[in-house]
mmCIF file of C-alpha atoms in Angstrom:
data_model
loop_
_atom_site.group_PDB
_atom_site.id
_atom_site.type_symbol
_atom_site.label_atom_id
_atom_site.label_comp_id
_atom_site.label_asym_id
_atom_site.label_seq_id
_atom_site.Cartn_x
_atom_site.Cartn_y
_atom_site.Cartn_z
ATOM 1 C CA MET D 1 -44.081 18.678 -28.657
ATOM 2 C CA LYS D 2 -45.475 16.323 -26.019
ATOM 3 C CA ASN D 3 -43.506 13.394 -27.528
ATOM 4 C CA LEU D 4 -40.304 15.489 -27.501
ATOM 5 C CA LYS D 5 -40.713 16.116 -23.751
ATOM 6 C CA VAL D 6 -41.237 12.397 -23.122
ATOM 7 C CA VAL D 7 -38.158 11.517 -25.194
ATOM 8 C CA LEU D 8 -36.050 14.136 -23.361
ATOM 9 C CA ILE D 9 -37.215 12.854 -19.968
ATOM 10 C CA ILE D 10 -36.407 9.264 -20.967
ATOM 11 C CA LEU D 11 -32.957 10.307 -22.244
ATOM 12 C CA ALA D 12 -32.294 12.222 -19.027
ATOM 13 C CA LEU D 13 -33.264 9.201 -16.925
ATOM 14 C CA VAL D 14 -31.097 6.900 -19.031
ATOM 15 C CA PHE D 15 -28.172 9.330 -18.703
ATOM 16 C CA VAL D 16 -28.577 9.540 -14.916
ATOM 17 C CA GLY D 17 -28.918 5.759 -14.673
ATOM 18 C CA VAL D 18 -25.780 5.147 -16.749
ATOM 19 C CA SER D 19 -23.842 7.781 -14.793
ATOM 20 C CA CYS D 20 -24.785 6.232 -11.463
ATOM 21 C CA THR D 21 -23.905 2.749 -12.702
ATOM 22 C CA ALA D 22 -20.515 3.934 -13.958
ATOM 23 C CA GLN D 23 -19.698 5.590 -10.630
ATOM 24 C CA GLU D 24 -20.708 2.541 -8.597
ATOM 25 C CA LYS D 25 -18.731 0.106 -10.779
ATOM 26 C CA GLY D 26 -15.383 0.523 -9.048
ATOM 27 C CA LEU D 27 -12.490 -1.853 -9.627
ATOM 28 C CA THR D 28 -13.142 -5.208 -11.208
ATOM 29 C CA VAL D 29 -11.521 -8.306 -9.760
ATOM 30 C CA GLU D 30 -9.344 -8.548 -12.888
ATOM 31 C CA GLU D 31 -8.196 -4.918 -12.545
ATOM 32 C CA ALA D 32 -7.446 -5.520 -8.856
ATOM 33 C CA LYS D 33 -5.442 -8.658 -9.702
ATOM 34 C CA ILE D 34 -3.305 -6.726 -12.201
ATOM 35 C CA MET D 35 -2.847 -3.933 -9.669
ATOM 36 C CA CYS D 36 -1.701 -6.494 -7.048
ATOM 37 C CA GLU D 37 0.799 -8.013 -9.494
ATOM 38 C CA LYS D 38 2.224 -4.558 -10.206
ATOM 39 C CA ALA D 39 2.237 -3.720 -6.482
ATOM 40 C CA GLU D 40 4.499 -6.742 -5.902
ATOM 41 C CA LEU D 41 6.898 -5.264 -8.496
ATOM 42 C CA VAL D 42 6.697 -1.859 -6.822
ATOM 43 C CA TRP D 43 7.606 -3.175 -3.388
ATOM 44 C CA SER D 44 9.896 -6.064 -4.304
ATOM 45 C CA LYS D 45 11.828 -4.553 -7.215
ATOM 46 C CA ALA D 46 11.198 -0.790 -6.851
ATOM 47 C CA ASP D 47 10.128 -1.099 -10.501
ATOM 48 C CA GLU D 48 9.852 2.483 -11.813
ATOM 49 C CA GLN D 49 7.393 1.564 -14.582
ATOM 50 C CA ALA D 50 5.115 -0.303 -12.174
ATOM 51 C CA ILE D 51 5.262 2.653 -9.772
ATOM 52 C CA ASP D 52 4.254 5.060 -12.533
ATOM 53 C CA ASP D 53 1.529 2.635 -13.717
ATOM 54 C CA ILE D 54 -0.330 2.230 -10.415
ATOM 55 C CA ILE D 55 0.735 5.024 -8.046
ATOM 56 C CA ASP D 56 -0.830 8.488 -8.257
ATOM 57 C CA SER D 57 1.572 11.455 -8.215
ATOM 58 C CA ASN D 58 -0.123 12.723 -5.019
ATOM 59 C CA PHE D 59 0.123 9.325 -3.312
ATOM 60 C CA VAL D 60 0.026 9.220 0.504
ATOM 61 C CA MET D 61 0.887 6.117 2.528
ATOM 62 C CA TYR D 62 0.189 5.719 6.232
ATOM 63 C CA SER D 63 1.908 2.890 8.090
ATOM 64 C CA PRO D 64 3.471 2.156 11.464
ATOM 65 C CA LEU D 65 6.701 3.593 10.007
ATOM 66 C CA PHE D 66 4.930 6.672 8.586
ATOM 67 C CA PRO D 67 2.071 7.607 10.932
ATOM 68 C CA ASP D 68 1.994 11.150 9.488
ATOM 69 C CA GLY D 69 2.107 9.780 5.944
ATOM 70 C CA LEU D 70 4.743 9.293 3.288
ATOM 71 C CA LYS D 71 3.632 11.899 0.773
ATOM 72 C CA GLY D 72 4.168 11.907 -2.985
ATOM 73 C CA ILE D 73 5.346 9.445 -5.598
ATOM 74 C CA ASP D 74 8.909 10.800 -5.424
ATOM 75 C CA SER D 75 9.024 10.164 -1.668
ATOM 76 C CA LEU D 76 7.876 6.593 -2.293
ATOM 77 C CA LYS D 77 10.549 6.071 -4.963
ATOM 78 C CA ASN D 78 13.205 7.470 -2.613
ATOM 79 C CA TYR D 79 12.025 5.263 0.253
ATOM 80 C CA LEU D 80 12.135 2.134 -1.919
ATOM 81 C CA LYS D 81 15.620 3.011 -3.178
ATOM 82 C CA ASN D 82 16.897 3.577 0.376
ATOM 83 C CA ASN D 83 15.157 0.412 1.626
ATOM 84 C CA ALA D 84 17.313 -1.670 -0.742
ATOM 85 C CA VAL D 85 20.444 -0.818 1.278
ATOM 86 C CA PRO D 86 19.552 -2.637 4.515
ATOM 87 C CA TYR D 87 17.313 -5.170 2.736
ATOM 88 C CA PRO D 88 18.596 -5.978 -0.778
ATOM 89 C CA ASP D 89 16.297 -9.036 -1.024
ATOM 90 C CA PHE D 90 13.188 -7.203 0.281
ATOM 91 C CA ALA D 91 10.083 -8.810 -1.212
ATOM 92 C CA ILE D 92 6.362 -8.501 -0.726
ATOM 93 C CA THR D 93 4.017 -11.219 -1.891
ATOM 94 C CA ILE D 94 0.315 -10.476 -2.019
ATOM 95 C CA ASP D 95 -1.282 -13.624 -0.668
ATOM 96 C CA ASP D 96 -4.906 -12.616 -1.188
ATOM 97 C CA PHE D 97 -7.019 -9.577 -1.994
ATOM 98 C CA TYR D 98 -10.562 -8.325 -1.891
ATOM 99 C CA VAL D 99 -12.047 -5.406 -3.779
ATOM 100 C CA SER D 100 -15.033 -3.291 -2.793
ATOM 101 C CA GLY D 101 -15.849 -0.371 -5.066
ATOM 102 C CA ASP D 102 -12.645 1.631 -5.440
ATOM 103 C CA ILE D 103 -10.962 0.152 -2.363
ATOM 104 C CA LEU D 104 -8.498 -2.716 -2.654
ATOM 105 C CA PHE D 105 -7.780 -4.752 0.472
ATOM 106 C CA SER D 106 -4.667 -6.903 0.219
ATOM 107 C CA TYR D 107 -3.141 -9.408 2.622
ATOM 108 C CA TRP D 108 0.615 -9.622 2.115
ATOM 109 C CA THR D 109 3.779 -11.224 3.419
ATOM 110 C CA LEU D 110 7.076 -9.363 3.627
ATOM 111 C CA THR D 111 10.368 -11.274 3.568
ATOM 112 C CA ALA D 112 13.835 -9.743 3.756
ATOM 113 C CA THR D 113 17.325 -10.227 5.143
ATOM 114 C CA ASN D 114 19.065 -7.342 6.889
ATOM 115 C CA THR D 115 22.511 -7.417 5.243
ATOM 116 C CA GLY D 116 23.170 -3.671 5.171
ATOM 117 C CA PRO D 117 23.232 -0.933 7.795
ATOM 118 C CA LEU D 118 19.874 0.088 9.215
ATOM 119 C CA GLY D 119 20.378 3.792 9.847
ATOM 120 C CA GLU D 120 23.316 4.017 12.254
ATOM 121 C CA MET D 121 23.019 0.366 13.277
ATOM 122 C CA PRO D 122 25.121 -2.314 11.605
ATOM 123 C CA ALA D 123 23.474 -5.167 9.714
ATOM 124 C CA THR D 124 22.080 -7.992 11.840
ATOM 125 C CA ASN D 125 22.203 -10.550 8.991
ATOM 126 C CA GLN D 126 18.857 -11.837 10.249
ATOM 127 C CA ALA D 127 15.933 -12.809 8.029
ATOM 128 C CA VAL D 128 12.457 -11.482 8.703
ATOM 129 C CA LYS D 129 8.993 -12.608 7.684
ATOM 130 C CA VAL D 130 6.014 -10.434 8.607
ATOM 131 C CA SER D 131 2.424 -10.357 7.365
ATOM 132 C CA GLY D 132 0.179 -7.354 7.057
ATOM 133 C CA ILE D 133 -2.810 -5.769 5.396
ATOM 134 C CA ALA D 134 -2.984 -2.818 3.011
ATOM 135 C CA VAL D 135 -6.096 -0.778 2.330
ATOM 136 C CA SER D 136 -5.567 1.027 -0.974
ATOM 137 C CA LYS D 137 -7.882 3.724 -2.303
ATOM 138 C CA VAL D 138 -7.939 3.834 -6.101
ATOM 139 C CA LYS D 139 -9.073 6.542 -8.500
ATOM 140 C CA ASN D 140 -8.624 6.494 -12.269
ATOM 141 C CA GLY D 141 -6.683 3.228 -12.042
ATOM 142 C CA LYS D 142 -4.058 4.522 -9.591
ATOM 143 C CA ILE D 143 -3.556 4.216 -5.856
ATOM 144 C CA TYR D 144 -3.800 7.652 -4.297
ATOM 145 C CA GLU D 145 -3.902 6.660 -0.619
ATOM 146 C CA GLU D 146 -2.844 3.556 1.255
ATOM 147 C CA GLU D 147 -2.882 2.458 4.875
ATOM 148 C CA THR D 148 -0.828 -0.529 5.951
ATOM 149 C CA PHE D 149 -1.228 -2.449 9.167
ATOM 150 C CA TRP D 150 1.546 -4.747 10.391
ATOM 151 C CA ASN D 151 3.526 -5.583 13.520
ATOM 152 C CA VAL D 152 6.745 -3.539 13.469
ATOM 153 C CA PHE D 153 7.831 -4.953 16.829
ATOM 154 C CA GLU D 154 7.629 -8.484 15.401
ATOM 155 C CA MET D 155 9.974 -7.484 12.590
ATOM 156 C CA TYR D 156 12.484 -5.901 14.977
ATOM 157 C CA LYS D 157 12.255 -8.939 17.261
ATOM 158 C CA GLN D 158 13.186 -11.169 14.316
ATOM 159 C CA LEU D 159 16.142 -8.855 13.643
ATOM 160 C CA GLY D 160 17.353 -9.556 17.198
ATOM 161 C CA PHE D 161 16.116 -6.437 18.988
ATOM 162 C CA THR D 162 14.608 -6.765 22.455
ATOM 163 C CA LEU D 163 12.239 -4.656 24.471
ATOM 164 C CA LEU D 164 13.423 -3.950 27.994
ATOM 165 C CA PRO D 165 11.336 -2.446 30.749
ATOM 166 C CA PRO D 166 12.430 0.957 32.019
ATOM 167 C CA LYS D 167 14.613 0.992 35.104
ATOM 168 C CA ALA D 168 12.877 1.894 38.327
ATOM 169 C CA GLU D 169 14.174 4.959 40.167
ATOM 170 C CA ASN D 170 15.636 2.814 42.952
ATOM 171 C CA ASP D 171 17.543 0.583 40.431
ATOM 172 C CA LYS D 172 20.380 3.063 39.925
#
């Protein structure tokens, strides 16, 4: 009976040790590399299969364009489809990445040419090149939350937009 207790305690410790190791494992560099390759397809080609492969159905993305979050995989698909109108050559290249646990940090470069209307504004026919960072949270091999950080003003400046100071009250 004493040996049975010792064996059960050892098995319990092994189980706890294996469970803790499995939880701490996170993404491997190889898994992160594959995820980055598919992310390029998601953003550059709006590839439906790549979206379904790496994006969770409850995905939320926060960015300068979506401070309250773009919510759901269908919203992402719709955004990518609509983004192809003003920017048919829209492409994102992931230049480098780093993985820590279940968080993937990627440094990317966006390139595009505005050849279609941007909302109510006509096309500018200007090319843009902007870099940014994405922090992607991954669970069960899919991105469920992402925050992107990039300079929106720089992109609009490259499109030809300018920022003017407000008129003073005496400049009527």
